[in-house]
mmCIF file of C-alpha atoms in Angstrom:
data_model
loop_
_atom_site.group_PDB
_atom_site.id
_atom_site.type_symbol
_atom_site.label_atom_id
_atom_site.label_comp_id
_atom_site.label_asym_id
_atom_site.label_seq_id
_atom_site.Cartn_x
_atom_site.Cartn_y
_atom_site.Cartn_z
ATOM 1 C CA MET A 33 21.550 21.345 -88.929
ATOM 2 C CA SER A 34 24.300 20.862 -91.505
ATOM 3 C CA LEU A 35 24.141 22.531 -94.914
ATOM 4 C CA ALA A 36 23.605 19.137 -96.586
ATOM 5 C CA MET A 37 20.706 18.329 -94.246
ATOM 6 C CA GLY A 38 19.221 21.754 -94.899
ATOM 7 C CA VAL A 39 19.411 21.230 -98.654
ATOM 8 C CA ALA A 40 17.815 17.779 -98.314
ATOM 9 C CA ALA A 41 14.989 19.194 -96.198
ATOM 10 C CA THR A 42 14.377 21.986 -98.713
ATOM 11 C CA ARG A 43 14.353 19.521 -101.600
ATOM 12 C CA GLN A 44 11.815 17.326 -99.822
ATOM 13 C CA SER A 45 9.575 20.294 -99.129
ATOM 14 C CA THR A 46 9.866 21.431 -102.741
ATOM 15 C CA ASP A 47 8.911 17.979 -104.027
ATOM 16 C CA GLN A 48 5.920 17.756 -101.707
ATOM 17 C CA ILE A 49 4.696 21.240 -102.570
ATOM 18 C CA HIS A 50 5.159 20.584 -106.285
ATOM 19 C CA ARG A 51 3.155 17.348 -106.133
ATOM 20 C CA ALA A 52 0.369 18.933 -104.095
ATOM 21 C CA LEU A 53 -0.017 21.995 -106.332
ATOM 22 C CA ARG A 54 0.289 19.937 -109.514
ATOM 23 C CA GLY A 55 -2.464 17.660 -108.259
ATOM 24 C CA ASP A 56 -4.698 20.616 -107.385
ATOM 25 C CA ILE A 57 -4.231 22.082 -110.866
ATOM 26 C CA LEU A 58 -4.873 18.725 -112.534
ATOM 27 C CA ASN A 59 -8.128 18.128 -110.664
ATOM 28 C CA ALA A 60 -9.179 21.787 -111.073
ATOM 29 C CA ALA A 61 -9.139 22.575 -107.345
ATOM 30 C CA LEU A 62 -6.960 25.437 -108.628
ATOM 31 C CA ARG A 63 -8.743 26.816 -111.686
ATOM 32 C CA PRO A 64 -7.169 28.316 -114.833
ATOM 33 C CA GLY A 65 -6.639 32.026 -114.294
ATOM 34 C CA GLU A 66 -6.648 31.751 -110.503
ATOM 35 C CA ALA A 67 -4.005 33.867 -108.760
ATOM 36 C CA ILE A 68 -1.521 31.996 -106.576
ATOM 37 C CA SER A 69 1.158 33.596 -104.387
ATOM 38 C CA GLU A 70 4.403 32.367 -102.873
ATOM 39 C CA ALA A 71 3.589 34.026 -99.562
ATOM 40 C CA ARG A 72 0.165 32.379 -99.261
ATOM 41 C CA MET A 73 1.492 28.948 -100.227
ATOM 42 C CA ALA A 74 4.432 29.251 -97.818
ATOM 43 C CA LEU A 75 1.964 29.976 -95.019
ATOM 44 C CA GLN A 76 -0.306 27.125 -96.103
ATOM 45 C CA PHE A 77 2.512 24.561 -96.215
ATOM 46 C CA GLY A 78 4.304 25.938 -93.144
ATOM 47 C CA VAL A 79 7.634 26.475 -94.915
ATOM 48 C CA SER A 80 9.802 29.375 -96.023
ATOM 49 C CA ARG A 81 9.243 30.902 -99.449
ATOM 50 C CA THR A 82 12.357 29.197 -100.885
ATOM 51 C CA PRO A 83 10.879 25.698 -101.490
ATOM 52 C CA VAL A 84 7.640 27.301 -102.691
ATOM 53 C CA ARG A 85 9.577 29.416 -105.180
ATOM 54 C CA GLU A 86 11.354 26.288 -106.480
ATOM 55 C CA ALA A 87 8.050 24.424 -106.796
ATOM 56 C CA PHE A 88 6.559 27.380 -108.683
ATOM 57 C CA LYS A 89 9.556 27.362 -111.030
ATOM 58 C CA ARG A 90 8.957 23.690 -111.899
ATOM 59 C CA LEU A 91 5.257 24.306 -112.462
ATOM 60 C CA VAL A 92 6.025 27.219 -114.791
ATOM 61 C CA GLU A 93 8.417 24.999 -116.779
ATOM 62 C CA GLU A 94 5.713 22.300 -117.029
ATOM 63 C CA GLY A 95 3.131 24.792 -118.258
ATOM 64 C CA PHE A 96 0.934 24.697 -115.144
ATOM 65 C CA LEU A 97 1.649 28.251 -113.964
ATOM 66 C CA VAL A 98 2.267 31.507 -115.809
ATOM 67 C CA VAL A 99 4.039 34.562 -114.415
ATOM 68 C CA VAL A 100 2.811 38.005 -115.477
ATOM 69 C CA PRO A 101 5.569 40.551 -114.685
ATOM 70 C CA GLN A 102 4.520 43.211 -112.181
ATOM 71 C CA VAL A 103 1.152 41.499 -111.766
ATOM 72 C CA GLY A 104 1.546 38.026 -110.279
ATOM 73 C CA THR A 105 1.499 34.268 -110.804
ATOM 74 C CA PHE A 106 -1.575 32.519 -112.153
ATOM 75 C CA VAL A 107 -2.750 29.006 -112.974
ATOM 76 C CA ALA A 108 -2.128 28.670 -116.700
ATOM 77 C CA PRO A 109 -4.948 27.884 -119.142
ATOM 78 C CA ILE A 110 -4.760 24.536 -120.925
ATOM 79 C CA ASP A 111 -2.629 24.826 -124.051
ATOM 80 C CA LEU A 112 -4.398 22.822 -126.750
ATOM 81 C CA ALA A 113 -1.392 22.905 -129.066
ATOM 82 C CA ALA A 114 0.630 21.215 -126.310
ATOM 83 C CA VAL A 115 -2.208 18.716 -125.770
ATOM 84 C CA TYR A 116 -2.069 17.636 -129.410
ATOM 85 C CA ASP A 117 1.742 17.496 -129.431
ATOM 86 C CA SER A 118 1.866 15.316 -126.321
ATOM 87 C CA GLN A 119 -0.898 13.113 -127.716
ATOM 88 C CA PHE A 120 1.181 12.578 -130.871
ATOM 89 C CA VAL A 121 4.214 11.547 -128.796
ATOM 90 C CA ARG A 122 2.144 9.299 -126.584
ATOM 91 C CA GLU A 123 0.376 7.529 -129.438
ATOM 92 C CA THR A 124 3.611 6.982 -131.352
ATOM 93 C CA LEU A 125 5.374 5.414 -128.372
ATOM 94 C CA GLU A 126 2.548 3.530 -126.670
ATOM 95 C CA CYS A 127 1.256 1.799 -129.775
ATOM 96 C CA ARG A 128 4.717 0.318 -130.203
ATOM 97 C CA THR A 129 5.175 -0.601 -126.540
ATOM 98 C CA VAL A 130 1.776 -2.290 -126.244
ATOM 99 C CA ALA A 131 2.591 -4.499 -129.245
ATOM 100 C CA LEU A 132 5.884 -5.464 -127.615
ATOM 101 C CA ALA A 133 4.079 -6.119 -124.332
ATOM 102 C CA ALA A 134 1.753 -8.540 -126.125
ATOM 103 C CA GLN A 135 4.785 -10.242 -127.615
ATOM 104 C CA LYS A 136 6.639 -10.624 -124.302
ATOM 105 C CA ILE A 137 3.966 -10.938 -121.588
ATOM 106 C CA ASP A 138 4.213 -13.777 -119.066
ATOM 107 C CA GLU A 139 1.841 -15.083 -116.391
ATOM 108 C CA PRO A 140 2.963 -12.631 -113.662
ATOM 109 C CA GLY A 141 2.496 -9.807 -116.152
ATOM 110 C CA LYS A 142 -1.046 -10.955 -116.924
ATOM 111 C CA ALA A 143 -1.778 -10.995 -113.198
ATOM 112 C CA ARG A 144 -0.489 -7.423 -112.760
ATOM 113 C CA LEU A 145 -2.635 -6.129 -115.613
ATOM 114 C CA ALA A 146 -5.662 -7.859 -114.116
ATOM 115 C CA ALA A 147 -4.875 -6.268 -110.748
ATOM 116 C CA PHE A 148 -4.847 -2.786 -112.301
ATOM 117 C CA ILE A 149 -8.231 -3.468 -113.899
ATOM 118 C CA ARG A 150 -9.626 -4.503 -110.492
ATOM 119 C CA GLN A 151 -8.219 -1.323 -108.933
ATOM 120 C CA GLN A 152 -9.962 0.777 -111.563
ATOM 121 C CA GLU A 153 -13.227 -1.095 -111.051
ATOM 122 C CA GLN A 154 -13.042 -0.430 -107.317
ATOM 123 C CA ALA A 155 -12.159 3.250 -107.771
ATOM 124 C CA LEU A 156 -15.057 3.657 -110.198
ATOM 125 C CA ALA A 157 -17.485 1.940 -107.817
ATOM 126 C CA GLU A 158 -16.355 4.245 -104.995
ATOM 127 C CA GLY A 159 -16.478 7.396 -107.120
ATOM 128 C CA ASP A 160 -12.762 7.912 -106.489
ATOM 129 C CA ARG A 161 -11.651 9.975 -109.508
ATOM 130 C CA ALA A 162 -8.141 10.530 -108.165
ATOM 131 C CA GLY A 163 -7.721 6.819 -107.491
ATOM 132 C CA PHE A 164 -9.028 5.969 -110.942
ATOM 133 C CA PHE A 165 -6.537 8.365 -112.536
ATOM 134 C CA ARG A 166 -3.619 6.906 -110.512
ATOM 135 C CA SER A 167 -4.569 3.370 -111.518
ATOM 136 C CA ASP A 168 -4.928 4.491 -115.146
ATOM 137 C CA GLU A 169 -1.362 5.798 -114.998
ATOM 138 C CA GLY A 170 -0.158 2.597 -113.349
ATOM 139 C CA PHE A 171 -1.796 0.467 -116.037
ATOM 140 C CA HIS A 172 -0.015 2.318 -118.835
ATOM 141 C CA ALA A 173 3.292 2.300 -116.941
ATOM 142 C CA GLU A 174 2.975 -1.471 -116.486
ATOM 143 C CA LEU A 175 2.481 -1.939 -120.237
ATOM 144 C CA ALA A 176 5.724 -0.041 -120.847
ATOM 145 C CA ARG A 177 7.478 -2.252 -118.290
ATOM 146 C CA LEU A 178 6.106 -5.390 -119.940
ATOM 147 C CA SER A 179 7.413 -4.178 -123.298
ATOM 148 C CA GLY A 180 10.940 -4.231 -121.896
ATOM 149 C CA HIS A 181 11.240 -0.441 -122.122
ATOM 150 C CA PRO A 182 10.046 0.940 -118.768
ATOM 151 C CA SER A 183 11.859 4.259 -119.248
ATOM 152 C CA VAL A 184 9.557 5.023 -122.192
ATOM 153 C CA TRP A 185 6.815 5.793 -119.675
ATOM 154 C CA HIS A 186 9.059 8.346 -117.946
ATOM 155 C CA LEU A 187 9.572 10.026 -121.312
ATOM 156 C CA ILE A 188 5.823 10.104 -121.923
ATOM 157 C CA GLU A 189 5.225 11.533 -118.443
ATOM 158 C CA SER A 190 7.657 14.350 -119.148
ATOM 159 C CA VAL A 191 5.620 15.659 -122.116
ATOM 160 C CA LYS A 192 1.989 15.036 -121.207
ATOM 161 C CA ALA A 193 1.243 17.654 -118.551
ATOM 162 C CA GLN A 194 -1.351 19.559 -120.589
ATOM 163 C CA LEU A 195 -2.868 16.309 -121.844
ATOM 164 C CA ASP A 196 -3.328 15.162 -118.244
ATOM 165 C CA ARG A 197 -5.374 18.271 -117.478
ATOM 166 C CA VAL A 198 -7.820 17.365 -120.246
ATOM 167 C CA ARG A 199 -7.887 13.746 -119.087
ATOM 168 C CA CYS A 200 -8.713 14.738 -115.511
ATOM 169 C CA LEU A 201 -11.511 17.040 -116.662
ATOM 170 C CA SER A 202 -12.873 14.257 -118.883
ATOM 171 C CA LEU A 203 -13.372 11.986 -115.858
ATOM 172 C CA ALA A 204 -16.119 14.328 -114.659
ATOM 173 C CA THR A 205 -18.098 13.677 -117.852
ATOM 174 C CA ASP A 206 -20.935 11.179 -117.364
ATOM 175 C CA GLY A 207 -19.964 7.728 -118.578
ATOM 176 C CA TRP A 208 -16.400 8.675 -119.435
ATOM 177 C CA SER A 209 -14.654 6.638 -116.735
ATOM 178 C CA GLU A 210 -16.777 3.610 -117.598
ATOM 179 C CA MET A 211 -15.745 3.946 -121.243
ATOM 180 C CA ILE A 212 -12.054 4.224 -120.329
ATOM 181 C CA LEU A 213 -12.317 1.150 -118.095
ATOM 182 C CA GLY A 214 -13.910 -0.826 -120.933
ATOM 183 C CA GLU A 215 -11.082 0.171 -123.260
ATOM 184 C CA HIS A 216 -8.502 -0.844 -120.666
ATOM 185 C CA ARG A 217 -10.158 -4.237 -120.325
ATOM 186 C CA ARG A 218 -9.941 -4.778 -124.091
ATOM 187 C CA ILE A 219 -6.279 -3.726 -124.156
ATOM 188 C CA ALA A 220 -5.456 -6.060 -121.259
ATOM 189 C CA GLU A 221 -7.284 -8.932 -122.961
ATOM 190 C CA ALA A 222 -5.419 -8.430 -126.253
ATOM 191 C CA VAL A 223 -2.033 -8.125 -124.547
ATOM 192 C CA SER A 224 -2.674 -11.165 -122.333
ATOM 193 C CA ALA A 225 -3.704 -13.164 -125.401
ATOM 194 C CA GLY A 226 -0.467 -12.185 -127.171
ATOM 195 C CA ASP A 227 -2.454 -10.508 -129.951
ATOM 196 C CA GLU A 228 -0.074 -7.730 -131.033
ATOM 197 C CA ALA A 229 -2.212 -6.335 -133.864
ATOM 198 C CA THR A 230 -5.372 -6.051 -131.767
ATOM 199 C CA ALA A 231 -3.440 -4.622 -128.829
ATOM 200 C CA GLU A 232 -1.943 -1.893 -131.022
ATOM 201 C CA ARG A 233 -5.227 -1.102 -132.765
ATOM 202 C CA THR A 234 -7.124 -0.962 -129.470
ATOM 203 C CA MET A 235 -4.498 1.235 -127.850
ATOM 204 C CA ARG A 236 -4.590 3.713 -130.744
ATOM 205 C CA ALA A 237 -8.376 3.976 -130.514
ATOM 206 C CA HIS A 238 -8.139 4.352 -126.733
ATOM 207 C CA LEU A 239 -5.608 7.171 -126.882
ATOM 208 C CA ARG A 240 -7.615 9.033 -129.494
ATOM 209 C CA THR A 241 -10.669 9.239 -127.254
ATOM 210 C CA VAL A 242 -9.102 12.403 -125.846
ATOM 211 C CA PHE A 243 -10.015 14.139 -129.121
ATOM 212 C CA ASP A 244 -13.659 13.257 -128.529
ATOM 213 C CA ALA A 245 -13.396 14.742 -125.039
ATOM 214 C CA ILE A 246 -11.849 18.049 -126.015
ATOM 215 C CA GLU A 247 -14.845 19.645 -127.730
ATOM 216 C CA THR A 248 -17.180 18.711 -124.895
ATOM 217 C CA ILE A 249 -14.743 19.882 -122.233
ATOM 218 C CA ALA A 250 -13.946 23.098 -124.095
ATOM 219 C CA ARG A 251 -17.675 23.847 -124.252
ATOM 220 C CA ASP A 252 -18.280 23.050 -120.579
ATOM 221 C CA HIS A 253 -15.083 24.722 -119.338
ATOM 222 C CA VAL A 254 -14.613 27.521 -121.866
ATOM 223 C CA ASP A 255 -12.400 29.551 -119.518
ATOM 224 C CA ALA A 256 -9.952 26.659 -119.060
ATOM 225 C CA PHE A 257 -8.387 26.796 -122.535
ATOM 226 C CA ALA A 258 -5.789 29.120 -124.009
ATOM 227 C CA THR A 259 -7.003 28.654 -127.566
ATOM 228 C CA ARG A 260 -9.397 26.620 -129.670
ATOM 229 C CA LEU A 261 -7.801 24.486 -132.367
ATOM 230 C CA GLY A 262 -9.223 22.104 -134.892
ATOM 231 C CA LYS A 263 -8.705 18.384 -134.429
ATOM 232 C CA PRO A 264 -5.462 17.321 -136.138
ATOM 233 C CA ASN A 265 -5.255 14.460 -138.611
#
């Protein structure tokens, strides 16, 4: 195997390992505080320790893992300060993009939004939390695309890691997914109707539901959080 092919193979393994571990941390299959080792993961994935080490490095940078010198690597607790910061970024950007989406939407765009709503309905009916979360992400990404600024979603993705952990935990709360689906329906209706003001107002209310989730989740999963902060203005 050439050096280039070896590098490509390592990169692919690193990406796959990163996605798998990130998903396990998001859905709490790997719990905050749980020890995780390069050697064990290398054995589990059937690779050398090099791609595992690179995947761990990314997860540390994203705030999913924490390294304690001379002790080991652990799943990081949820950082509430980072949750509120990422929520601020997300609300600022998405309220603008959803208004633009309402301004620019066409018939194919309306059909795509409706398709995402149907996907979420099916995932909810099947009890598929992971599928519901993926469709939720796709719905918001589609709104950014409809606004004419698809790269905005990539920016939001880059800062919302800790927020996603709260969102995934919230889906286990009774009635939460149904509430989120209802909010998505109202957003899709406003955007499809070209109603910029309602779309923006509904999106802001939707994004702020995470604040309502935090206190409940922090009570039910007290060991998952790094600190307890008051709700910001």
